[in-house]
Amino acid sequence: MRGLIIALADWQGPARLPVALKRNGWDVATVTRRGFAASKSKHIDRLFFVDPHSELETMRDILNAVEAWSPDFIFSGSDNATYALHEIWNLFQLGRLPQASERSIAVIRQSISDPLKPHLLDSKYLLLNELDALGVRIPPQIEVICLGDAESFVAEQGYPVIIKPDTGWAGAGIAVCHTEDQLLSALHSRLKPGNRERWCLQKYIQGRPANHHVAALDGEYKAGISFDRMVVHPAPLGPSTVVRSINHPEMAAATYKLTQLCGLNGIASVQFMVEEEGTGPAYFIEINFRLGTFMHLGSYFGLDVVKALTQSLAKQVIDPGVEELNKIAVLYPQETMRDLNSEYLQKYYIDRPTDDPELDRHFEAMMDKKWGLRNSQVPASVTNF
């Protein structure tokens, strides 16, 4: 089976997935930019580079890679890659990509969520409302058009609240507001004349961030595993740096409904906020229609969503394993970038790719730039667990 990873942003996720794909029998190609972490893994069989000056050039380079590699499945490694794949499919339907083969368009369609429901990809606000109608627990929310909307919402819900853009990724534009002054400042900087961005105000749920990794095909939930995001950076809503496998039926049930609603394909990371230190009710926050940063660790945690997707595509009996609860992984280099003296580095498994030398050196260079020292001071722990 042949997989194609598209990484248009310099994330850890698409750099780490090739080892998991290889473990499950895949040949792997990656589309990325020169110097990105996604270009460094020894587990990649072929590299395609993009040097885009426009969105059209990016889509051209992606389509050329799909035609050349002829993958069985495409893995989006960044949010802008997800949007690019959807746009390629849309342009083909409009007759604007006559050079694209039917096979390439078919594999793109098989690798994305339902393109006939673009509002679920484009609008977090609308997605939450539709999930709410299906009985999924969501934070109270409102679309903010003027200051009066925010005043009415806070009068009913109280503080803290969180303001966020309706689209976007990596936490851009998000602000948690604990006071009226903080909220007014955040709104004044966002609700400017001429700004067409849509903004939402939500009740900020006090609890722990968590997520559910899922494998799905044609909107059918195949396998999943839940995680307590023990440490995130920057707090309180940044990317994970230390994670723990947990059992949380509500997160799994919400993700099951989500996969059907979106017609989900592939592997995705669903975000929640869980009350009571990670054991209470789970509020759906958003879905990342792309690789998470530690989806390659399925074998470590016992249940492998990459294996489940592989078996689904091969029309085999799905047997991804059984999750081992309360296993902890320290994500590398994320936790060392947060705190080189972190207590977690001394206690738990560190997901450092010492068996993938060029990728490990790439992460070392990040550490050198951050801390001005050689990363050999960080304890080594390999991924071939």
Tab-separated table of C-alpha atoms in Angstrom:
chain	number	residue	atom	x	y	z
A	1	MET	CA	0.000	0.000	0.000
A	2	ARG	CA	1.274	3.474	-0.899
A	3	GLY	CA	0.719	6.538	1.273
A	4	LEU	CA	1.343	10.214	0.515
A	5	ILE	CA	1.816	12.689	3.367
A	6	ILE	CA	1.295	16.377	2.601
A	7	ALA	CA	2.987	18.735	5.077
A	8	LEU	CA	2.709	22.431	4.212
A	9	ALA	CA	3.517	23.552	7.757
A	10	ASP	CA	6.511	22.558	9.889
A	11	TRP	CA	4.748	20.280	12.408
A	12	GLN	CA	6.053	17.212	14.207
A	13	GLY	CA	3.082	15.034	13.201
A	14	PRO	CA	3.867	14.484	9.507
A	15	ALA	CA	7.545	13.967	10.384
A	16	ARG	CA	6.694	11.147	12.791
A	17	LEU	CA	3.924	9.323	10.901
A	18	PRO	CA	6.213	7.540	8.361
A	19	VAL	CA	7.556	5.142	11.020
A	20	ALA	CA	3.999	4.036	11.856
A	21	LEU	CA	3.096	3.632	8.197
A	22	LYS	CA	6.213	1.520	7.613
A	23	ARG	CA	5.332	-0.598	10.635
A	24	ASN	CA	2.032	-1.335	8.932
A	25	GLY	CA	3.515	-2.232	5.555
A	26	TRP	CA	3.193	1.045	3.632
A	27	ASP	CA	5.502	2.656	1.076
A	28	VAL	CA	5.698	6.341	1.990
A	29	ALA	CA	6.145	9.567	0.053
A	30	THR	CA	5.973	13.093	1.441
A	31	VAL	CA	5.166	16.458	-0.116
A	32	THR	CA	6.727	19.264	1.904
A	33	ARG	CA	9.064	22.257	1.830
A	34	ARG	CA	12.841	21.985	1.957
A	35	GLY	CA	14.162	22.050	5.502
A	36	PHE	CA	10.879	21.059	7.139
A	37	ALA	CA	10.981	18.218	9.684
A	38	ALA	CA	8.691	16.202	7.411
A	39	SER	CA	11.563	15.853	4.916
A	40	LYS	CA	14.017	14.299	7.398
A	41	SER	CA	12.743	10.822	8.267
A	42	LYS	CA	14.626	7.785	6.985
A	43	HIS	CA	11.275	6.016	6.619
A	44	ILE	CA	10.319	8.110	3.563
A	45	ASP	CA	10.737	6.362	0.212
A	46	ARG	CA	10.291	9.440	-1.966
A	47	LEU	CA	10.236	13.187	-1.406
A	48	PHE	CA	8.390	15.822	-3.393
A	49	PHE	CA	9.231	19.444	-2.648
A	50	VAL	CA	6.999	22.471	-3.017
A	51	ASP	CA	8.271	26.015	-3.288
A	52	PRO	CA	4.982	27.806	-3.704
A	53	HIS	CA	4.420	31.456	-4.458
A	54	SER	CA	0.637	31.104	-4.594
A	55	GLU	CA	-2.167	28.752	-3.618
A	56	LEU	CA	-2.522	27.666	-7.238
A	57	GLU	CA	1.164	26.682	-7.398
A	58	THR	CA	0.763	24.708	-4.173
A	59	MET	CA	-2.214	22.798	-5.556
A	60	ARG	CA	-0.321	22.187	-8.794
A	61	ASP	CA	2.626	20.701	-6.904
A	62	ILE	CA	0.335	18.520	-4.770
A	63	LEU	CA	-1.520	17.219	-7.828
A	64	ASN	CA	1.767	16.499	-9.618
A	65	ALA	CA	2.942	14.465	-6.622
A	66	VAL	CA	-0.329	12.519	-6.515
A	67	GLU	CA	-0.018	11.740	-10.233
A	68	ALA	CA	3.631	10.686	-9.879
A	69	TRP	CA	3.324	8.563	-6.713
A	70	SER	CA	-0.149	7.105	-7.370
A	71	PRO	CA	-0.980	6.634	-3.662
A	72	ASP	CA	-3.725	4.502	-2.202
A	73	PHE	CA	-4.368	7.142	0.452
A	74	ILE	CA	-3.331	10.731	1.180
A	75	PHE	CA	-2.597	11.955	4.713
A	76	SER	CA	-3.032	15.645	5.391
A	77	GLY	CA	-0.221	16.809	7.651
A	78	SER	CA	-1.383	20.398	8.076
A	79	ASP	CA	-4.611	22.371	7.974
A	80	ASN	CA	-3.662	24.237	4.812
A	81	ALA	CA	-2.982	20.868	3.154
A	82	THR	CA	-6.530	19.796	4.060
A	83	TYR	CA	-7.972	22.921	2.450
A	84	ALA	CA	-5.775	22.434	-0.635
A	85	LEU	CA	-7.042	18.879	-1.163
A	86	HIS	CA	-10.657	20.023	-0.902
A	87	GLU	CA	-10.011	22.845	-3.352
A	88	ILE	CA	-8.383	20.493	-5.874
A	89	TRP	CA	-11.485	18.284	-5.735
A	90	ASN	CA	-13.749	21.336	-6.164
A	91	LEU	CA	-11.785	22.669	-9.138
A	92	PHE	CA	-11.947	19.291	-10.847
A	93	GLN	CA	-15.740	19.194	-10.443
A	94	LEU	CA	-15.881	22.621	-12.121
A	95	GLY	CA	-13.880	21.335	-15.089
A	96	ARG	CA	-10.854	23.498	-14.297
A	97	LEU	CA	-8.343	20.654	-13.919
A	98	PRO	CA	-8.573	18.733	-17.179
A	99	GLN	CA	-5.005	17.454	-16.705
A	100	ALA	CA	-5.922	15.553	-13.531
A	101	SER	CA	-6.523	11.818	-13.873
A	102	GLU	CA	-9.721	10.229	-12.617
A	103	ARG	CA	-7.646	7.967	-10.340
A	104	SER	CA	-5.911	10.923	-8.666
A	105	ILE	CA	-9.186	12.722	-8.041
A	106	ALA	CA	-10.726	9.491	-6.721
A	107	VAL	CA	-7.954	8.999	-4.146
A	108	ILE	CA	-8.203	12.654	-3.114
A	109	ARG	CA	-11.954	12.207	-2.587
A	110	GLN	CA	-11.320	9.028	-0.556
A	111	SER	CA	-8.850	10.913	1.645
A	112	ILE	CA	-10.955	13.927	2.686
A	113	SER	CA	-14.170	14.561	4.593
A	114	ASP	CA	-17.439	14.992	2.698
A	115	PRO	CA	-16.766	17.831	0.200
A	116	LEU	CA	-20.496	18.404	-0.153
A	117	LYS	CA	-20.538	19.702	3.444
A	118	PRO	CA	-17.979	22.527	3.180
A	119	HIS	CA	-19.532	24.447	6.071
A	120	LEU	CA	-18.375	21.715	8.479
A	121	LEU	CA	-14.788	22.280	7.375
A	122	ASP	CA	-14.995	26.049	7.129
A	123	SER	CA	-16.992	26.960	10.239
A	124	LYS	CA	-16.259	25.722	13.748
A	125	TYR	CA	-19.339	27.571	14.954
A	126	LEU	CA	-21.701	25.756	12.567
A	127	LEU	CA	-20.043	22.401	13.241
A	128	LEU	CA	-20.625	22.773	16.983
A	129	ASN	CA	-24.259	23.730	16.422
A	130	GLU	CA	-24.888	20.638	14.287
A	131	LEU	CA	-23.215	18.396	16.863
A	132	ASP	CA	-25.302	20.017	19.587
A	133	ALA	CA	-28.426	19.018	17.641
A	134	LEU	CA	-27.119	15.430	17.641
A	135	GLY	CA	-26.782	15.424	21.420
A	136	VAL	CA	-23.036	16.055	21.657
A	137	ARG	CA	-22.036	18.186	24.640
A	138	ILE	CA	-20.606	21.564	23.516
A	139	PRO	CA	-19.711	24.762	25.385
A	140	PRO	CA	-22.422	27.435	25.323
A	141	GLN	CA	-21.553	29.731	22.416
A	142	ILE	CA	-22.703	32.720	20.402
A	143	GLU	CA	-21.578	34.472	17.252
A	144	VAL	CA	-20.273	37.925	18.168
A	145	ILE	CA	-21.102	40.726	15.755
A	146	CYS	CA	-21.119	43.646	18.178
A	147	LEU	CA	-20.262	44.382	21.799
A	148	GLY	CA	-23.906	43.972	22.779
A	149	ASP	CA	-23.780	40.299	21.813
A	150	ALA	CA	-20.877	39.752	24.188
A	151	GLU	CA	-22.516	41.682	27.020
A	152	SER	CA	-25.691	39.571	26.795
A	153	PHE	CA	-23.703	36.340	26.677
A	154	VAL	CA	-21.549	37.195	29.698
A	155	ALA	CA	-24.604	38.323	31.660
A	156	GLU	CA	-26.021	34.840	31.201
A	157	GLN	CA	-22.884	32.670	31.331
A	158	GLY	CA	-20.418	34.672	33.434
A	159	TYR	CA	-16.622	34.586	33.185
A	160	PRO	CA	-14.272	33.187	32.009
A	161	VAL	CA	-15.104	33.172	28.321
A	162	ILE	CA	-13.045	32.431	25.255
A	163	ILE	CA	-13.142	34.315	21.979
A	164	LYS	CA	-12.018	32.473	18.875
A	165	PRO	CA	-12.103	32.856	15.092
A	166	ASP	CA	-14.543	30.695	13.181
A	167	THR	CA	-11.699	29.330	11.053
A	168	GLY	CA	-7.977	28.912	11.556
A	169	TRP	CA	-5.571	26.631	13.348
A	170	ALA	CA	-2.775	26.404	15.910
A	171	GLY	CA	-4.679	28.624	18.343
A	172	ALA	CA	-4.316	31.760	16.210
A	173	GLY	CA	-6.606	34.560	17.360
A	174	ILE	CA	-7.861	32.767	20.481
A	175	ALA	CA	-8.062	34.667	23.769
A	176	VAL	CA	-9.294	33.529	27.193
A	177	CYS	CA	-10.916	36.425	29.053
A	178	HIS	CA	-11.426	36.400	32.814
A	179	THR	CA	-12.561	40.024	33.227
A	180	GLU	CA	-14.587	42.658	31.418
A	181	ASP	CA	-11.446	44.656	30.620
A	182	GLN	CA	-9.806	41.615	29.015
A	183	LEU	CA	-12.908	40.878	26.962
A	184	LEU	CA	-13.331	44.467	25.766
A	185	SER	CA	-9.682	44.639	24.776
A	186	ALA	CA	-9.931	41.358	22.872
A	187	LEU	CA	-13.114	42.415	21.076
A	188	HIS	CA	-11.818	45.867	20.122
A	189	SER	CA	-8.783	44.315	18.463
A	190	ARG	CA	-10.939	41.834	16.519
A	191	LEU	CA	-14.236	43.536	15.644
A	192	LYS	CA	-12.654	46.152	13.433
A	193	PRO	CA	-14.444	47.742	10.455
A	194	GLY	CA	-13.616	45.831	7.302
A	195	ASN	CA	-12.586	42.677	9.173
A	196	ARG	CA	-14.600	39.881	7.572
A	197	GLU	CA	-13.511	37.229	10.029
A	198	ARG	CA	-16.346	35.583	11.934
A	199	TRP	CA	-15.851	35.495	15.712
A	200	CYS	CA	-17.419	33.251	18.315
A	201	LEU	CA	-17.681	33.656	22.059
A	202	GLN	CA	-17.820	30.516	24.207
A	203	LYS	CA	-18.087	29.749	27.862
A	204	TYR	CA	-14.595	28.659	28.887
A	205	ILE	CA	-14.863	25.195	30.381
A	206	GLN	CA	-12.711	24.747	33.463
A	207	GLY	CA	-10.974	21.425	33.155
A	208	ARG	CA	-8.289	19.540	31.255
A	209	PRO	CA	-7.775	19.478	27.488
A	210	ALA	CA	-8.119	16.015	25.996
A	211	ASN	CA	-8.407	14.427	22.587
A	212	HIS	CA	-9.567	11.335	20.792
A	213	HIS	CA	-7.588	9.868	17.901
A	214	VAL	CA	-9.885	8.225	15.375
A	215	ALA	CA	-9.583	6.132	12.227
A	216	ALA	CA	-12.572	6.362	9.894
A	217	LEU	CA	-13.510	5.442	6.364
A	218	ASP	CA	-16.518	6.754	4.435
A	219	GLY	CA	-17.860	8.298	7.616
A	220	GLU	CA	-17.695	5.035	9.549
A	221	TYR	CA	-15.843	4.978	12.866
A	222	LYS	CA	-13.264	2.155	12.763
A	223	ALA	CA	-11.172	2.589	15.927
A	224	GLY	CA	-10.212	5.244	18.422
A	225	ILE	CA	-8.315	6.012	21.598
A	226	SER	CA	-8.636	8.837	24.135
A	227	PHE	CA	-5.903	10.895	25.762
A	228	ASP	CA	-5.586	13.219	28.712
A	229	ARG	CA	-3.332	16.074	27.615
A	230	MET	CA	-1.461	16.293	30.909
A	231	VAL	CA	0.786	19.174	29.849
A	232	VAL	CA	0.263	21.650	27.005
A	233	HIS	CA	2.418	24.527	25.815
A	234	PRO	CA	1.615	27.325	25.800
A	235	ALA	CA	-1.010	26.871	28.493
A	236	PRO	CA	-3.955	26.597	28.635
A	237	LEU	CA	-4.797	25.539	25.051
A	238	GLY	CA	-1.506	24.963	23.251
A	239	PRO	CA	-0.233	21.722	21.701
A	240	SER	CA	0.346	18.667	23.884
A	241	THR	CA	3.757	17.955	25.391
A	242	VAL	CA	2.869	15.106	27.807
A	243	VAL	CA	-0.084	12.754	27.210
A	244	ARG	CA	-1.752	9.844	29.013
A	245	SER	CA	-4.069	7.188	27.568
A	246	ILE	CA	-7.476	7.108	29.258
A	247	ASN	CA	-10.910	5.529	28.955
A	248	HIS	CA	-13.603	8.133	28.293
A	249	PRO	CA	-16.807	6.738	26.711
A	250	GLU	CA	-18.363	10.167	26.144
A	251	MET	CA	-15.454	11.307	23.980
A	252	ALA	CA	-15.643	8.110	21.940
A	253	ALA	CA	-19.424	8.442	21.496
A	254	ALA	CA	-19.150	12.084	20.418
A	255	THR	CA	-16.412	11.206	17.926
A	256	TYR	CA	-18.600	8.393	16.527
A	257	LYS	CA	-21.350	10.914	15.740
A	258	LEU	CA	-18.815	13.377	14.352
A	259	THR	CA	-17.343	10.893	11.885
A	260	GLN	CA	-20.800	10.186	10.467
A	261	LEU	CA	-21.739	13.864	10.286
A	262	CYS	CA	-18.549	14.875	8.451
A	263	GLY	CA	-18.188	11.776	6.291
A	264	LEU	CA	-14.718	11.468	7.781
A	265	ASN	CA	-11.908	9.617	6.020
A	266	GLY	CA	-8.464	8.806	7.425
A	267	ILE	CA	-7.087	9.577	10.853
A	268	ALA	CA	-7.988	12.710	12.757
A	269	SER	CA	-7.627	14.276	16.189
A	270	VAL	CA	-10.784	15.433	17.996
A	271	GLN	CA	-10.366	18.014	20.744
A	272	PHE	CA	-12.322	18.143	24.006
A	273	MET	CA	-12.272	19.946	27.318
A	274	VAL	CA	-12.970	17.558	30.196
A	275	GLU	CA	-14.124	18.711	33.615
A	276	GLU	CA	-12.949	17.359	36.978
A	277	GLU	CA	-9.271	16.914	36.101
A	278	GLY	CA	-9.989	14.831	33.038
A	279	THR	CA	-12.570	12.438	34.471
A	280	GLY	CA	-15.800	14.447	34.186
A	281	PRO	CA	-18.095	15.470	31.331
A	282	ALA	CA	-16.389	16.088	27.965
A	283	TYR	CA	-17.191	19.151	25.855
A	284	PHE	CA	-16.422	18.955	22.152
A	285	ILE	CA	-14.144	21.831	21.085
A	286	GLU	CA	-13.012	21.123	17.515
A	287	ILE	CA	-11.681	18.546	15.101
A	288	ASN	CA	-8.329	18.646	13.328
A	289	PHE	CA	-8.847	17.110	9.884
A	290	ARG	CA	-5.134	16.263	9.815
A	291	LEU	CA	-2.409	14.313	11.540
A	292	GLY	CA	-1.874	14.795	15.248
A	293	THR	CA	1.615	15.043	16.682
A	294	PHE	CA	1.697	11.577	18.267
A	295	MET	CA	-0.419	9.314	16.071
A	296	HIS	CA	2.697	7.252	15.385
A	297	LEU	CA	2.600	6.020	18.998
A	298	GLY	CA	-0.327	3.646	18.563
A	299	SER	CA	1.850	0.588	19.182
A	300	TYR	CA	3.115	2.119	22.407
A	301	PHE	CA	-0.389	2.795	23.693
A	302	GLY	CA	-1.689	-0.590	22.553
A	303	LEU	CA	-4.311	0.617	20.049
A	304	ASP	CA	-3.056	1.777	16.659
A	305	VAL	CA	-5.373	3.952	14.537
A	306	VAL	CA	-2.900	3.730	11.644
A	307	LYS	CA	-3.246	-0.062	11.731
A	308	ALA	CA	-7.042	0.246	11.836
A	309	LEU	CA	-7.081	2.474	8.760
A	310	THR	CA	-4.678	0.147	6.948
A	311	GLN	CA	-6.909	-2.835	7.637
A	312	SER	CA	-10.020	-0.903	6.568
A	313	LEU	CA	-8.474	0.129	3.244
A	314	ALA	CA	-7.354	-3.470	2.647
A	315	LYS	CA	-10.868	-4.710	3.511
A	316	GLN	CA	-9.443	-6.866	6.291
A	317	VAL	CA	-10.883	-7.650	9.700
A	318	ILE	CA	-10.139	-4.636	11.878
A	319	ASP	CA	-7.970	-5.558	14.839
A	320	PRO	CA	-5.978	-2.487	15.908
A	321	GLY	CA	-5.154	-3.798	19.392
A	322	VAL	CA	-6.428	-2.884	22.840
A	323	GLU	CA	-5.474	0.367	24.535
A	324	GLU	CA	-3.273	0.174	27.618
A	325	LEU	CA	-4.744	2.694	30.017
A	326	ASN	CA	-2.769	5.274	31.990
A	327	LYS	CA	0.380	4.927	29.887
A	328	ILE	CA	2.272	8.215	29.704
A	329	ALA	CA	4.413	9.527	26.854
A	330	VAL	CA	6.613	12.614	26.925
A	331	LEU	CA	6.508	14.126	23.443
A	332	TYR	CA	9.829	15.122	21.939
A	333	PRO	CA	10.997	17.776	21.328
A	334	GLN	CA	7.809	19.458	22.554
A	335	GLU	CA	8.362	18.909	26.281
A	336	THR	CA	12.066	19.754	26.166
A	337	MET	CA	11.200	22.941	24.276
A	338	ARG	CA	8.815	23.802	27.108
A	339	ASP	CA	11.130	22.958	30.004
A	340	LEU	CA	14.547	21.343	29.679
A	341	ASN	CA	14.405	20.439	33.373
A	342	SER	CA	10.901	19.007	33.273
A	343	GLU	CA	10.245	16.372	35.916
A	344	TYR	CA	8.469	14.274	33.265
A	345	LEU	CA	11.788	13.774	31.445
A	346	GLN	CA	13.085	11.830	34.433
A	347	LYS	CA	10.000	9.701	35.049
A	348	TYR	CA	8.376	8.590	31.806
A	349	TYR	CA	8.931	7.314	28.293
A	350	ILE	CA	10.428	10.009	26.040
A	351	ASP	CA	9.426	9.776	22.403
A	352	ARG	CA	12.807	10.777	20.991
A	353	PRO	CA	13.561	9.376	17.482
A	354	THR	CA	17.097	8.180	18.184
A	355	ASP	CA	16.508	5.414	15.632
A	356	ASP	CA	15.913	8.048	12.918
A	357	PRO	CA	19.231	9.971	12.926
A	358	GLU	CA	18.554	12.842	10.520
A	359	LEU	CA	15.207	13.624	12.115
A	360	ASP	CA	16.805	13.433	15.561
A	361	ARG	CA	19.508	15.888	14.434
A	362	HIS	CA	16.800	18.212	13.126
A	363	PHE	CA	15.181	18.249	16.554
A	364	GLU	CA	18.597	18.713	18.178
A	365	ALA	CA	19.076	21.836	16.087
A	366	MET	CA	15.765	23.165	17.383
A	367	MET	CA	16.976	22.539	20.915
A	368	ASP	CA	20.309	24.227	20.245
A	369	LYS	CA	18.502	27.292	18.946
A	370	LYS	CA	16.163	27.357	21.945
A	371	TRP	CA	18.601	26.615	24.755
A	372	GLY	CA	22.072	27.146	23.298
A	373	LEU	CA	23.334	23.700	24.271
A	374	ARG	CA	23.754	20.255	22.805
A	375	ASN	CA	20.657	18.121	23.066
A	376	SER	CA	22.683	15.123	24.219
A	377	GLN	CA	21.855	16.302	27.730
A	378	VAL	CA	18.268	15.138	27.131
A	379	PRO	CA	17.661	11.489	28.040
A	380	ALA	CA	17.369	9.264	24.994
A	381	SER	CA	14.403	7.000	24.422
A	382	VAL	CA	13.668	5.279	21.127
A	383	THR	CA	10.435	4.767	19.230
A	384	ASN	CA	10.911	1.049	18.457
A	385	PHE	CA	9.236	0.081	21.747
